[in-house]
C-alpha cells in the first residue's frame, strides 16, 4: 500500500513539475540583471572549470552510464515483472523527474532569456529580396577573398591549416576577440570536446550539441572541417546561456568573423552564406542563380562536400530525430522549431544595417 502511495506521489510530482516548468517558461523574462542569469553564469563557469580539463567528454560518459543503467533496470524488470514492476516504474519516474529538474535549473530556463536582438538594439524586419541580395553579395565577397587566401586558387576547396584540436582552441579565442566589442560575450574556462558519439550523431543529423549536465560543448568530429569552427562557436554560445538556435547561430557568426584567424573567419562566412543563399532561393530564384555564378568553385566544393557528408548519413532515424528535436524546440518557446536555425539571416541583416560589413 505504501509503495502504491509513493508511486502516485512521484507521478503527481512529475506532472506538477511539468506544469510549473511550462508556466515559468511562458512568463519568465530573463535578462542580464535577473537572478537566474547570475546563477547560471556562475554555475556554468563552475561546470567548465570542473570538467574542462579532461580530454574526454564527461557528459557523454554520463549518458553512457545512464543508458547502461536503464538497460540493466529493463532486464531486471523483465526477469521479475510481477514482483518489481511498481518499484521499477517509481525508479524511472524518479530519475526522469530529477533529470528534468536539473536540465531546466542548469540551463533550460535560458529559453526564456530576453531576445538578443533587444540587447543589441537591432531592428528586425521581415526578409525581402533586396536585403537578401545585398547580404549574399557581401558574404560572397568575404568568402571569395578568404577562400583565395587560404586555398591559393579559386578552384580549390579550403582545407584546415592545422589539426582539429587546434580548431577548437582557435574557436574559443574568437569569442574573446568578439568580447573586445561586446564584453558580455567573453568566454572563459574552455570546455569544448569531441563527442564520443560522433558517428551516431552523424546518422542522427547533429553536428554538435550542448550537454547541460556537464556544461560541455560537444562537437561532432566527423563533420567537414570548414564547418567545425562555426559548430564549436554555436555550442559555446549555448554555454554562454543563449538557448535559442537562431541566436546561437548568430553569435557563432559574430565570433567567427571577429577572429584574427582566417580559417575561423572563413567558417563563419561560409555557413552564413549557406543559410542566406537558402533563404534567397525561396524568394528570388533568378537572383539566386546569378549570385551562385559569382561564388568561387572552391567554396562550392566545400558546400558540396558538406551536403555529400549529410546525404551519406541520411537514414530513416534522421527524420525521427529531426521531428523529435522540432517538437522539443517548440515546447521550449521556439515556435519555428527546427526552422529557427534559419533565423540567423534576419539577425545578420539587422546587425549589418547598424554595423556595416567592411570591404575585404
Coordinates of C-alpha atoms in Angstrom, one line a residue:
X1 CA 0.0 0.0 0.0
X2 CA 2.9 2.4 0.9
X3 CA 4.5 1.6 -2.5
X4 CA 1.3 2.5 -4.4
X5 CA 1.0 5.8 -2.5
X6 CA 4.7 6.6 -3.2
X7 CA 4.2 5.8 -6.9
X8 CA 1.2 8.2 -7.2
X9 CA 3.1 10.8 -5.2
X10 CA 6.1 10.6 -7.6
X11 CA 3.8 10.7 -10.6
X12 CA 2.0 13.7 -9.2
X13 CA 5.3 15.4 -8.5
X14 CA 6.4 14.7 -12.1
X15 CA 3.2 16.1 -13.6
X16 CA 3.3 19.2 -11.3
X17 CA 6.9 19.8 -12.3
X18 CA 6.0 19.8 -16.0
X19 CA 3.2 22.3 -15.3
X20 CA 5.4 24.6 -13.3
X21 CA 8.2 24.5 -15.9
X22 CA 5.7 25.3 -18.6
X23 CA 4.4 28.2 -16.6
X24 CA 7.9 29.6 -15.8
X25 CA 9.0 29.3 -19.5
X26 CA 5.9 31.2 -20.5
X27 CA 6.2 34.1 -18.0
X28 CA 9.9 34.4 -17.2
X29 CA 11.8 37.1 -18.9
X30 CA 15.5 36.6 -18.1
X31 CA 17.9 39.5 -18.8
X32 CA 21.4 40.3 -17.7
X33 CA 20.2 41.6 -14.3
X34 CA 18.0 38.6 -13.5
X35 CA 18.8 36.3 -10.5
X36 CA 18.7 33.3 -12.8
X37 CA 21.2 34.9 -15.1
X38 CA 23.7 35.5 -12.2
X39 CA 23.1 31.9 -11.0
X40 CA 23.6 30.4 -14.5
X41 CA 26.7 32.5 -15.3
X42 CA 28.4 31.4 -12.1
X43 CA 27.2 27.8 -12.3
X44 CA 28.3 27.3 -15.9
X45 CA 31.7 28.7 -15.2
X46 CA 32.0 26.2 -12.3
X47 CA 31.0 23.3 -14.7
X48 CA 33.6 24.3 -17.2
X49 CA 36.3 24.6 -14.5
X50 CA 35.2 21.2 -13.1
X51 CA 35.2 19.2 -16.4
X52 CA 37.0 21.4 -18.9
X53 CA 40.4 20.0 -18.1
X54 CA 39.5 16.4 -19.2
X55 CA 40.5 15.2 -22.6
X56 CA 37.3 13.2 -23.0
X57 CA 33.6 14.1 -22.8
X58 CA 32.4 13.7 -19.3
X59 CA 28.8 14.3 -20.4
X60 CA 28.9 11.6 -23.0
X61 CA 30.3 9.2 -20.4
X62 CA 27.4 10.2 -18.1
X63 CA 24.9 9.4 -20.8
X64 CA 26.6 6.1 -21.5
X65 CA 26.3 5.1 -17.8
X66 CA 22.7 6.2 -17.8
X67 CA 21.8 4.0 -20.8
X68 CA 23.6 1.0 -19.3
X69 CA 21.7 1.6 -16.1
X70 CA 18.3 1.7 -17.9
X71 CA 19.2 -1.5 -19.8
X72 CA 20.0 -3.1 -16.5
X73 CA 16.8 -2.0 -15.0
X74 CA 14.8 -3.2 -18.0
X75 CA 16.2 -6.7 -17.9
X76 CA 15.8 -6.8 -14.1
X77 CA 12.1 -5.8 -14.6
X78 CA 11.6 -8.5 -17.3
X79 CA 13.1 -11.1 -15.0
X80 CA 10.8 -10.1 -12.1
X81 CA 8.0 -8.5 -14.0
X82 CA 5.3 -9.2 -11.3
X83 CA 7.5 -8.6 -8.2
X84 CA 9.3 -5.4 -9.1
X85 CA 7.2 -3.6 -11.8
X86 CA 6.0 -0.9 -9.4
X87 CA 9.4 -0.3 -8.0
X88 CA 10.9 -0.1 -11.5
X89 CA 8.2 2.4 -12.5
X90 CA 8.9 4.5 -9.4
X91 CA 12.6 4.5 -10.1
X92 CA 12.2 5.5 -13.8
X93 CA 9.7 8.3 -12.9
X94 CA 12.1 9.5 -10.1
X95 CA 15.1 9.6 -12.5
X96 CA 13.2 11.4 -15.2
X97 CA 11.9 13.9 -12.7
X98 CA 15.3 14.7 -11.3
X99 CA 16.8 15.0 -14.8
X100 CA 14.1 17.3 -15.9
X101 CA 14.6 19.5 -12.8
X102 CA 18.4 19.6 -13.3
X103 CA 18.0 20.3 -17.1
X104 CA 15.9 23.5 -16.5
X105 CA 17.8 24.6 -13.4
X106 CA 21.3 24.1 -15.0
X107 CA 20.4 25.6 -18.4
X108 CA 16.8 25.2 -19.7
X109 CA 15.4 28.4 -18.3
X110 CA 17.6 30.2 -20.7
X111 CA 14.9 29.6 -23.3
X112 CA 13.1 32.4 -21.5
X113 CA 16.0 34.8 -22.0
X114 CA 15.2 38.2 -23.4
X115 CA 15.8 38.4 -27.1
X116 CA 19.4 39.0 -28.2
X117 CA 18.2 41.5 -30.8
X118 CA 16.7 43.6 -28.0
X119 CA 20.0 43.6 -26.1
X120 CA 22.0 44.6 -29.3
X121 CA 19.2 47.1 -30.2
X122 CA 18.7 45.5 -33.6
X123 CA 15.6 46.4 -35.7
X124 CA 14.4 43.0 -37.0
X125 CA 12.3 43.3 -40.2
X126 CA 10.6 40.8 -42.5
X127 CA 13.1 39.5 -45.0
X128 CA 12.8 40.9 -48.5
X129 CA 14.6 40.2 -51.8
X130 CA 16.7 43.4 -51.8
X131 CA 18.1 42.8 -48.3
X132 CA 18.9 39.1 -49.1
X133 CA 20.6 40.0 -52.4
X134 CA 22.7 42.6 -50.7
X135 CA 23.7 40.3 -47.8
X136 CA 24.5 37.4 -50.2
X137 CA 26.6 39.8 -52.3
X138 CA 28.6 40.9 -49.3
X139 CA 29.0 37.4 -47.9
X140 CA 30.2 36.1 -51.3
X141 CA 32.8 38.8 -51.5
X142 CA 34.1 38.0 -48.0
X143 CA 34.1 34.2 -48.6
X144 CA 35.7 34.6 -52.0
X145 CA 38.5 36.7 -50.6
X146 CA 39.2 34.3 -47.7
X147 CA 39.0 31.2 -49.9
X148 CA 41.6 32.6 -52.4
X149 CA 43.8 33.5 -49.4
X150 CA 43.5 30.1 -47.8
X151 CA 43.4 27.7 -50.8
X152 CA 45.7 29.8 -53.0
X153 CA 43.5 29.1 -56.0
X154 CA 39.8 29.9 -56.7
X155 CA 39.1 26.3 -57.8
X156 CA 40.5 24.6 -54.7
X157 CA 38.4 23.8 -51.7
X158 CA 39.6 25.1 -48.3
X159 CA 41.2 22.6 -46.1
X160 CA 42.1 23.0 -42.4
X161 CA 45.5 24.6 -42.0
X162 CA 46.0 22.9 -38.6
X163 CA 44.8 19.9 -36.7
X164 CA 41.2 19.6 -35.4
X165 CA 42.1 20.2 -31.8
X166 CA 43.6 23.5 -32.8
X167 CA 40.3 24.4 -34.4
X168 CA 38.5 24.1 -31.1
X169 CA 41.2 26.3 -29.4
X170 CA 41.1 29.0 -32.1
X171 CA 37.3 28.9 -32.0
X172 CA 37.3 29.7 -28.2
X173 CA 39.8 32.5 -28.7
X174 CA 37.4 34.1 -31.3
X175 CA 34.9 34.8 -28.5
X176 CA 37.4 36.8 -26.5
X177 CA 38.1 38.9 -29.7
X178 CA 34.4 39.5 -30.0
X179 CA 34.3 40.5 -26.3
X180 CA 36.5 43.4 -27.1
X181 CA 33.5 45.0 -28.7
X182 CA 30.8 43.2 -26.6
X183 CA 32.2 42.3 -23.2
X184 CA 29.0 40.3 -22.4
X185 CA 30.2 37.6 -24.9
X186 CA 33.5 36.9 -23.1
X187 CA 34.2 33.2 -22.9
X188 CA 36.4 31.8 -20.1
X189 CA 37.3 28.3 -18.9
X190 CA 37.2 26.5 -22.2
X191 CA 35.3 23.2 -22.2
X192 CA 34.8 22.1 -25.8
X193 CA 35.0 18.3 -26.5
X194 CA 34.8 16.0 -29.4
X195 CA 31.8 13.9 -28.8
X196 CA 32.3 10.2 -28.1
X197 CA 29.1 9.7 -30.1
X198 CA 30.3 11.5 -33.2
X199 CA 29.3 8.6 -35.5
X200 CA 25.8 8.2 -34.1
X201 CA 25.4 12.0 -34.2
X202 CA 26.2 12.0 -37.9
X203 CA 23.4 9.5 -38.5
X204 CA 21.1 11.4 -36.3
X205 CA 21.8 14.6 -38.3
X206 CA 23.5 16.6 -35.5
X207 CA 26.8 18.5 -35.9
X208 CA 27.1 19.1 -32.2
X209 CA 25.2 19.6 -29.0
X210 CA 25.4 21.2 -25.6
X211 CA 25.3 19.0 -22.5
X212 CA 23.6 20.9 -19.7
X213 CA 24.6 18.3 -17.1
X214 CA 28.3 18.7 -17.6
X215 CA 28.4 22.2 -19.2
X216 CA 30.4 20.8 -22.1
X217 CA 30.2 21.9 -25.7
X218 CA 30.1 18.7 -27.8
X219 CA 31.3 18.8 -31.4
X220 CA 30.8 16.0 -34.0
X221 CA 34.4 15.1 -35.0
X222 CA 33.2 13.6 -38.3
X223 CA 31.8 16.8 -40.0
X224 CA 33.6 18.6 -42.8
X225 CA 36.5 20.6 -41.5
X226 CA 35.5 24.2 -42.5
X227 CA 32.2 23.7 -40.7
X228 CA 33.8 22.7 -37.4
X229 CA 34.7 26.2 -36.1
X230 CA 31.1 27.5 -36.7
X231 CA 29.7 24.5 -34.9
X232 CA 32.1 24.9 -32.0
X233 CA 31.2 28.6 -31.6
X234 CA 27.5 27.7 -31.8
X235 CA 27.8 25.3 -28.9
X236 CA 29.9 27.8 -27.0
X237 CA 27.0 30.3 -27.4
X238 CA 24.8 27.8 -25.7
X239 CA 27.4 27.6 -22.9
X240 CA 27.1 31.4 -22.5
X241 CA 23.4 31.0 -21.9
X242 CA 21.9 31.7 -25.4
X243 CA 19.5 28.8 -25.8
X244 CA 17.6 30.0 -28.9
X245 CA 19.1 28.3 -32.0
X246 CA 19.0 31.4 -34.2
X247 CA 20.8 33.4 -31.6
X248 CA 23.4 30.7 -31.0
X249 CA 23.9 30.6 -34.8
X250 CA 24.2 34.4 -34.9
X251 CA 26.7 34.6 -32.1
X252 CA 28.7 31.9 -33.7
X253 CA 28.8 34.0 -36.9
X254 CA 29.9 37.1 -35.0
X255 CA 32.6 35.2 -33.1
X256 CA 34.0 33.6 -36.3
X257 CA 34.1 36.8 -38.3
X258 CA 35.8 38.7 -35.5
X259 CA 38.5 36.1 -35.2
X260 CA 42.1 37.0 -36.3
X261 CA 42.4 33.5 -37.8
X262 CA 41.4 33.4 -41.5
X263 CA 40.2 29.8 -41.3
X264 CA 37.8 30.6 -38.5
X265 CA 36.6 33.7 -40.3
X266 CA 36.0 31.6 -43.5
X267 CA 33.9 29.1 -41.5
X268 CA 31.7 32.0 -40.3
X269 CA 31.1 33.5 -43.7
X270 CA 30.8 30.0 -45.3
X271 CA 27.9 28.9 -43.0
X272 CA 26.2 32.3 -43.0
X273 CA 26.3 32.2 -46.8
X274 CA 24.8 28.8 -46.9
X275 CA 21.8 29.9 -44.8
X276 CA 21.5 33.2 -46.7
X277 CA 21.6 31.5 -50.1
X278 CA 18.9 29.1 -49.0
X279 CA 16.6 31.9 -48.0
X280 CA 17.2 33.7 -51.3
X281 CA 16.4 30.6 -53.3
X282 CA 12.9 30.7 -52.0
X283 CA 12.4 34.4 -52.5
X284 CA 14.1 35.1 -55.9
X285 CA 15.3 32.1 -57.8
X286 CA 16.7 34.2 -60.7
X287 CA 18.9 36.4 -58.5
X288 CA 19.9 33.2 -56.6
X289 CA 21.2 31.6 -59.8
X290 CA 23.0 34.8 -60.8
X291 CA 24.8 35.1 -57.4
X292 CA 25.8 31.4 -57.3
X293 CA 27.8 32.0 -60.5
X294 CA 29.9 34.6 -58.7
X295 CA 31.0 32.2 -56.0
X296 CA 34.5 30.7 -56.3
X297 CA 34.4 27.0 -57.3
X298 CA 36.4 26.1 -54.2
X299 CA 33.7 27.4 -51.9
X300 CA 31.0 25.5 -53.8
X301 CA 33.2 22.4 -53.4
X302 CA 33.2 22.9 -49.6
X303 CA 29.4 23.3 -49.7
X304 CA 29.1 20.2 -51.9
X305 CA 31.4 18.2 -49.6
X306 CA 29.2 19.1 -46.6
X307 CA 26.0 18.2 -48.5
X308 CA 27.6 14.9 -49.5
X309 CA 28.5 14.1 -45.9
X310 CA 25.0 14.6 -44.6
X311 CA 23.4 12.8 -47.6
X312 CA 25.7 9.8 -47.0
X313 CA 24.5 9.6 -43.4
X314 CA 20.8 10.1 -44.2
X315 CA 18.6 7.2 -42.9
X316 CA 15.1 6.7 -41.5
X317 CA 16.2 7.6 -38.0
X318 CA 17.4 11.0 -39.1
X319 CA 13.8 12.2 -39.8
X320 CA 12.7 10.7 -36.4
X321 CA 15.4 12.7 -34.5
X322 CA 14.6 15.8 -36.5
X323 CA 10.9 15.5 -35.7
X324 CA 11.7 14.9 -32.0
X325 CA 14.0 17.9 -31.8
X326 CA 11.5 20.0 -33.7
X327 CA 8.8 19.2 -31.0
X328 CA 11.4 19.8 -28.3
X329 CA 12.2 23.3 -29.5
X330 CA 8.5 24.2 -30.0
X331 CA 7.9 23.1 -26.4
X332 CA 10.6 25.5 -25.3
X333 CA 9.4 28.7 -26.8
X334 CA 10.9 28.3 -30.2
X335 CA 7.8 28.5 -32.3
X336 CA 9.6 27.8 -35.6
X337 CA 11.1 24.6 -34.2
X338 CA 14.0 23.3 -36.2
X339 CA 13.5 26.0 -38.8
X340 CA 14.6 28.5 -36.2
X341 CA 18.2 28.0 -37.2
X342 CA 17.5 30.0 -40.3
X343 CA 16.6 33.0 -38.1
X344 CA 20.3 33.8 -38.3
X345 CA 19.8 35.5 -41.6
X346 CA 17.3 38.1 -40.2
X347 CA 19.7 38.8 -37.3
X348 CA 22.7 39.2 -39.6
X349 CA 20.9 41.6 -41.9
X350 CA 19.7 43.7 -38.9
X351 CA 23.2 43.7 -37.4
X352 CA 25.0 44.8 -40.5
X353 CA 22.4 47.6 -41.1
X354 CA 23.7 49.0 -37.8
X355 CA 27.3 47.7 -38.1
X356 CA 28.1 47.6 -41.9
X357 CA 30.4 44.9 -43.2
X358 CA 33.8 46.3 -44.2
X359 CA 35.1 45.5 -47.6
X360 CA 37.8 42.9 -47.8

